[in-house]
Amino acid sequence: DTAVSQTPKYLVTQMGNDKSIKCEQNLGHDTMYWYKQDSKKFLKIMFSYNNKELIINETVPNRFSPKSPDKAHLNLHINSLELGDSAVYFCASSHPRDGNTEAFFGQGTRLTVV
Amino acid sequence: AQSVTQLGSHVSVSEGALVLLRCNYSSSVPPYLFWYVQYPNQGLQLLLKYTSAATLVKGINGFEAEFKKSETSFHLTKPSAHMSDAAEYFCAVSELGGSEKLVFGKGMKLTVNP
């Protein structure tokens, strides 16, 4: 009965590869997000989708492409992986009301690029 | 644009001692404020949130925070620390009428000594 689930939990891959991370929420929320947490634990938003429509794209390299097949899913595809992409990626969902953006987070995907 | 400042990166307290984690925010419009906790290798869990109702907000696990507009602060406290409180704590802000995202502080690692 996990609310926000993302797979895989760990991902180790070589530079130059292409990889995807999947996220699903069963909360009935209409907004989903990808956040990146770097090695210093700093969290920053990457993308936000509302009902399958891209709302926020925070100057992320275009090697990162989110895809939302429906409002319960938001996947993240990364092309030509670089060492600097190593981080923990968190999926989240919310039902924003007037800026009240209480978000529910997945367990994270630790991506290591070698 | 909104922002959050969490000064320092690490707080160490003794078990049973007061926990005080500071958070100051910057926002041009009335903010919504959140505290999240992250246990090792886990996702983020909401501790409490301020959404313009009561200025003293009670959360889970005995934590509370007080919104002080004059000081632009939203400090997190707990009267008596428990070993299980050891984790990373993040303050975050979103804005009424703003974009639907959370802006996080840099986080504070809480260590609880026996």
PDB file of N, CA, C and O in Angstrom, chain B residues 21-64:
ATOM      1  N   LEU B  21      15.977  23.446  16.088  1.00  0.00           N
ATOM      2  CA  LEU B  21      16.534  23.553  14.737  1.00  0.00           C
ATOM      3  C   LEU B  21      15.957  24.811  14.103  1.00  0.00           C
ATOM      4  O   LEU B  21      14.737  24.971  14.020  1.00  0.00           O
ATOM      5  N   ARG B  22      16.861  25.681  13.658  1.00  0.00           N
ATOM      6  CA  ARG B  22      16.432  26.999  13.189  1.00  0.00           C
ATOM      7  C   ARG B  22      16.155  27.023  11.689  1.00  0.00           C
ATOM      8  O   ARG B  22      16.854  26.362  10.909  1.00  0.00           O
ATOM      9  N   CYS B  23      15.161  27.810  11.342  1.00  0.00           N
ATOM     10  CA  CYS B  23      14.801  27.992   9.932  1.00  0.00           C
ATOM     11  C   CYS B  23      14.315  29.431   9.754  1.00  0.00           C
ATOM     12  O   CYS B  23      13.411  29.882  10.469  1.00  0.00           O
ATOM     13  N   ASN B  24      14.909  30.126   8.822  1.00  0.00           N
ATOM     14  CA  ASN B  24      14.432  31.446   8.431  1.00  0.00           C
ATOM     15  C   ASN B  24      14.066  31.405   6.952  1.00  0.00           C
ATOM     16  O   ASN B  24      14.737  30.741   6.164  1.00  0.00           O
ATOM     17  N   TYR B  25      13.028  32.128   6.602  1.00  0.00           N
ATOM     18  CA  TYR B  25      12.554  32.081   5.230  1.00  0.00           C
ATOM     19  C   TYR B  25      12.518  33.472   4.637  1.00  0.00           C
ATOM     20  O   TYR B  25      12.520  34.486   5.348  1.00  0.00           O
ATOM     21  N   SER B  26      12.472  33.501   3.326  1.00  0.00           N
ATOM     22  CA  SER B  26      12.282  34.748   2.592  1.00  0.00           C
ATOM     23  C   SER B  26      11.177  34.497   1.581  1.00  0.00           C
ATOM     24  O   SER B  26      11.243  33.539   0.806  1.00  0.00           O
ATOM     25  N   SER B  27      10.162  35.355   1.621  1.00  0.00           N
ATOM     26  CA  SER B  27       9.048  35.186   0.696  1.00  0.00           C
ATOM     27  C   SER B  27       8.353  36.521   0.498  1.00  0.00           C
ATOM     28  O   SER B  27       8.133  37.259   1.454  1.00  0.00           O
ATOM     29  N   SER B  28       7.991  36.805  -0.723  1.00  0.00           N
ATOM     30  CA  SER B  28       7.349  38.088  -1.015  1.00  0.00           C
ATOM     31  C   SER B  28       5.846  38.048  -0.760  1.00  0.00           C
ATOM     32  O   SER B  28       5.189  39.077  -0.743  1.00  0.00           O
ATOM     33  N   VAL B  29       5.324  36.870  -0.571  1.00  0.00           N
ATOM     34  CA  VAL B  29       3.896  36.700  -0.293  1.00  0.00           C
ATOM     35  C   VAL B  29       3.768  35.752   0.908  1.00  0.00           C
ATOM     36  O   VAL B  29       4.744  35.129   1.303  1.00  0.00           O
ATOM     37  N   PRO B  30       2.576  35.677   1.495  1.00  0.00           N
ATOM     38  CA  PRO B  30       2.432  34.764   2.643  1.00  0.00           C
ATOM     39  C   PRO B  30       2.898  33.362   2.288  1.00  0.00           C
ATOM     40  O   PRO B  30       2.467  32.794   1.285  1.00  0.00           O
ATOM     41  N   PRO B  31       3.765  32.812   3.132  1.00  0.00           N
ATOM     42  CA  PRO B  31       4.330  31.498   2.809  1.00  0.00           C
ATOM     43  C   PRO B  31       3.552  30.353   3.425  1.00  0.00           C
ATOM     44  O   PRO B  31       2.803  30.526   4.385  1.00  0.00           O
ATOM     45  N   TYR B  32       3.732  29.190   2.844  1.00  0.00           N
ATOM     46  CA  TYR B  32       3.438  27.955   3.526  1.00  0.00           C
ATOM     47  C   TYR B  32       4.800  27.362   3.912  1.00  0.00           C
ATOM     48  O   TYR B  32       5.728  27.380   3.109  1.00  0.00           O
ATOM     49  N   LEU B  33       4.918  26.843   5.116  1.00  0.00           N
ATOM     50  CA  LEU B  33       6.194  26.355   5.613  1.00  0.00           C
ATOM     51  C   LEU B  33       6.072  24.917   6.097  1.00  0.00           C
ATOM     52  O   LEU B  33       5.034  24.534   6.665  1.00  0.00           O
ATOM     53  N   PHE B  34       7.106  24.171   5.867  1.00  0.00           N
ATOM     54  CA  PHE B  34       7.093  22.735   6.151  1.00  0.00           C
ATOM     55  C   PHE B  34       8.400  22.324   6.813  1.00  0.00           C
ATOM     56  O   PHE B  34       9.457  22.892   6.528  1.00  0.00           O
ATOM     57  N   TRP B  35       8.331  21.316   7.659  1.00  0.00           N
ATOM     58  CA  TRP B  35       9.513  20.615   8.132  1.00  0.00           C
ATOM     59  C   TRP B  35       9.367  19.152   7.724  1.00  0.00           C
ATOM     60  O   TRP B  35       8.344  18.511   7.985  1.00  0.00           O
ATOM     61  N   TYR B  36      10.434  18.676   7.082  1.00  0.00           N
ATOM     62  CA  TYR B  36      10.508  17.271   6.699  1.00  0.00           C
ATOM     63  C   TYR B  36      11.675  16.621   7.435  1.00  0.00           C
ATOM     64  O   TYR B  36      12.690  17.271   7.722  1.00  0.00           O
ATOM     65  N   VAL B  37      11.553  15.310   7.683  1.00  0.00           N
ATOM     66  CA  VAL B  37      12.636  14.547   8.282  1.00  0.00           C
ATOM     67  C   VAL B  37      13.048  13.436   7.313  1.00  0.00           C
ATOM     68  O   VAL B  37      12.194  12.863   6.620  1.00  0.00           O
ATOM     69  N   GLN B  38      14.349  13.207   7.243  1.00  0.00           N
ATOM     70  CA  GLN B  38      14.869  12.135   6.395  1.00  0.00           C
ATOM     71  C   GLN B  38      15.753  11.230   7.245  1.00  0.00           C
ATOM     72  O   GLN B  38      16.818  11.665   7.714  1.00  0.00           O
ATOM     73  N   TYR B  39      15.317  10.006   7.453  1.00  0.00           N
ATOM     74  CA  TYR B  39      16.144   9.018   8.143  1.00  0.00           C
ATOM     75  C   TYR B  39      17.115   8.415   7.135  1.00  0.00           C
ATOM     76  O   TYR B  39      16.872   8.470   5.923  1.00  0.00           O
ATOM     77  N   PRO B  40      18.217   7.850   7.599  1.00  0.00           N
ATOM     78  CA  PRO B  40      19.234   7.333   6.671  1.00  0.00           C
ATOM     79  C   PRO B  40      18.654   6.408   5.616  1.00  0.00           C
ATOM     80  O   PRO B  40      17.869   5.505   5.926  1.00  0.00           O
ATOM     81  N   ASN B  41      19.028   6.674   4.381  1.00  0.00           N
ATOM     82  CA  ASN B  41      18.610   5.856   3.229  1.00  0.00           C
ATOM     83  C   ASN B  41      17.096   5.768   3.064  1.00  0.00           C
ATOM     84  O   ASN B  41      16.576   4.756   2.574  1.00  0.00           O
ATOM     85  N   GLN B  42      16.421   6.817   3.487  1.00  0.00           N
ATOM     86  CA  GLN B  42      14.957   6.842   3.352  1.00  0.00           C
ATOM     87  C   GLN B  42      14.528   8.090   2.590  1.00  0.00           C
ATOM     88  O   GLN B  42      15.336   8.995   2.348  1.00  0.00           O
ATOM     89  N   GLY B  43      13.235   8.121   2.253  1.00  0.00           N
ATOM     90  CA  GLY B  43      12.670   9.322   1.655  1.00  0.00           C
ATOM     91  C   GLY B  43      12.357  10.359   2.717  1.00  0.00           C
ATOM     92  O   GLY B  43      12.704  10.193   3.889  1.00  0.00           O
ATOM     93  N   LEU B  44      11.703  11.423   2.309  1.00  0.00           N
ATOM     94  CA  LEU B  44      11.344  12.492   3.234  1.00  0.00           C
ATOM     95  C   LEU B  44       9.946  12.277   3.773  1.00  0.00           C
ATOM     96  O   LEU B  44       9.029  11.934   3.038  1.00  0.00           O
ATOM     97  N   GLN B  45       9.818  12.540   5.072  1.00  0.00           N
ATOM     98  CA  GLN B  45       8.530  12.382   5.737  1.00  0.00           C
ATOM     99  C   GLN B  45       8.133  13.728   6.344  1.00  0.00           C
ATOM    100  O   GLN B  45       8.943  14.379   6.992  1.00  0.00           O
ATOM    101  N   LEU B  46       6.891  14.128   6.142  1.00  0.00           N
ATOM    102  CA  LEU B  46       6.441  15.400   6.675  1.00  0.00           C
ATOM    103  C   LEU B  46       6.303  15.326   8.190  1.00  0.00           C
ATOM    104  O   LEU B  46       5.635  14.446   8.726  1.00  0.00           O
ATOM    105  N   LEU B  47       6.946  16.277   8.884  1.00  0.00           N
ATOM    106  CA  LEU B  47       6.810  16.396  10.334  1.00  0.00           C
ATOM    107  C   LEU B  47       5.631  17.296  10.701  1.00  0.00           C
ATOM    108  O   LEU B  47       4.839  16.978  11.575  1.00  0.00           O
ATOM    109  N   LEU B  48       5.571  18.453  10.041  1.00  0.00           N
ATOM    110  CA  LEU B  48       4.506  19.412  10.316  1.00  0.00           C
ATOM    111  C   LEU B  48       4.504  20.478   9.229  1.00  0.00           C
ATOM    112  O   LEU B  48       5.452  20.568   8.443  1.00  0.00           O
ATOM    113  N   LYS B  49       3.406  21.269   9.222  1.00  0.00           N
ATOM    114  CA  LYS B  49       3.315  22.326   8.231  1.00  0.00           C
ATOM    115  C   LYS B  49       2.544  23.512   8.788  1.00  0.00           C
ATOM    116  O   LYS B  49       1.650  23.357   9.625  1.00  0.00           O
ATOM    117  N   TYR B  50       2.886  24.682   8.323  1.00  0.00           N
ATOM    118  CA  TYR B  50       2.183  25.911   8.644  1.00  0.00           C
ATOM    119  C   TYR B  50       1.460  26.389   7.386  1.00  0.00           C
ATOM    120  O   TYR B  50       2.092  26.573   6.341  1.00  0.00           O
ATOM    121  N   THR B  51       0.131  26.572   7.534  1.00  0.00           N
ATOM    122  CA  THR B  51      -0.654  26.999   6.367  1.00  0.00           C
ATOM    123  C   THR B  51      -1.574  28.155   6.723  1.00  0.00           C
ATOM    124  O   THR B  51      -2.731  28.196   6.330  1.00  0.00           O
ATOM    125  N   SER B  52      -1.061  29.101   7.491  1.00  0.00           N
ATOM    126  CA  SER B  52      -1.721  30.353   7.847  1.00  0.00           C
ATOM    127  C   SER B  52      -2.868  30.200   8.831  1.00  0.00           C
ATOM    128  O   SER B  52      -3.676  31.109   8.964  1.00  0.00           O
ATOM    129  N   ALA B  53      -2.956  29.080   9.500  1.00  0.00           N
ATOM    130  CA  ALA B  53      -3.935  28.939  10.583  1.00  0.00           C
ATOM    131  C   ALA B  53      -3.202  29.297  11.885  1.00  0.00           C
ATOM    132  O   ALA B  53      -2.683  30.385  12.010  1.00  0.00           O
ATOM    133  N   ALA B  54      -3.126  28.396  12.819  1.00  0.00           N
ATOM    134  CA  ALA B  54      -2.440  28.666  14.079  1.00  0.00           C
ATOM    135  C   ALA B  54      -0.945  28.850  13.854  1.00  0.00           C
ATOM    136  O   ALA B  54      -0.339  28.148  13.035  1.00  0.00           O
ATOM    137  N   THR B  55      -0.340  29.794  14.560  1.00  0.00           N
ATOM    138  CA  THR B  55       1.096  30.044  14.381  1.00  0.00           C
ATOM    139  C   THR B  55       1.955  28.995  15.074  1.00  0.00           C
ATOM    140  O   THR B  55       3.104  28.792  14.701  1.00  0.00           O
ATOM    141  N   LEU B  56       1.411  28.330  16.098  1.00  0.00           N
ATOM    142  CA  LEU B  56       2.131  27.240  16.746  1.00  0.00           C
ATOM    143  C   LEU B  56       1.579  25.939  16.182  1.00  0.00           C
ATOM    144  O   LEU B  56       0.392  25.635  16.333  1.00  0.00           O
ATOM    145  N   VAL B  57       2.448  25.211  15.536  1.00  0.00           N
ATOM    146  CA  VAL B  57       2.023  24.011  14.829  1.00  0.00           C
ATOM    147  C   VAL B  57       2.611  22.790  15.522  1.00  0.00           C
ATOM    148  O   VAL B  57       3.808  22.742  15.785  1.00  0.00           O
ATOM    149  N   LYS B  58       1.765  21.824  15.788  1.00  0.00           N
ATOM    150  CA  LYS B  58       2.244  20.568  16.387  1.00  0.00           C
ATOM    151  C   LYS B  58       2.317  19.502  15.307  1.00  0.00           C
ATOM    152  O   LYS B  58       1.438  19.408  14.447  1.00  0.00           O
ATOM    153  N   GLY B  59       3.385  18.716  15.365  1.00  0.00           N
ATOM    154  CA  GLY B  59       3.574  17.680  14.369  1.00  0.00           C
ATOM    155  C   GLY B  59       3.691  16.310  14.993  1.00  0.00           C
ATOM    156  O   GLY B  59       3.311  16.087  16.137  1.00  0.00           O
ATOM    157  N   ILE B  60       4.263  15.411  14.218  1.00  0.00           N
ATOM    158  CA  ILE B  60       4.410  14.042  14.709  1.00  0.00           C
ATOM    159  C   ILE B  60       5.652  13.924  15.585  1.00  0.00           C
ATOM    160  O   ILE B  60       6.531  14.793  15.558  1.00  0.00           O
ATOM    161  N   ASN B  61       5.704  12.847  16.353  1.00  0.00           N
ATOM    162  CA  ASN B  61       6.882  12.512  17.167  1.00  0.00           C
ATOM    163  C   ASN B  61       7.237  13.582  18.193  1.00  0.00           C
ATOM    164  O   ASN B  61       8.392  13.680  18.608  1.00  0.00           O
ATOM    165  N   GLY B  62       6.266  14.375  18.624  1.00  0.00           N
ATOM    166  CA  GLY B  62       6.496  15.368  19.670  1.00  0.00           C
ATOM    167  C   GLY B  62       7.127  16.665  19.207  1.00  0.00           C
ATOM    168  O   GLY B  62       7.467  17.524  20.028  1.00  0.00           O
ATOM    169  N   PHE B  63       7.288  16.850  17.907  1.00  0.00           N
ATOM    170  CA  PHE B  63       7.865  18.089  17.392  1.00  0.00           C
ATOM    171  C   PHE B  63       6.801  19.168  17.233  1.00  0.00           C
ATOM    172  O   PHE B  63       5.634  18.869  17.003  1.00  0.00           O
ATOM    173  N   GLU B  64       7.249  20.413  17.371  1.00  0.00           N
ATOM    174  CA  GLU B  64       6.386  21.542  17.073  1.00  0.00           C
ATOM    175  C   GLU B  64       7.230  22.679  16.514  1.00  0.00           C
ATOM    176  O   GLU B  64       8.463  22.686  16.636  1.00  0.00           O
TER     177      GLU B  64
END
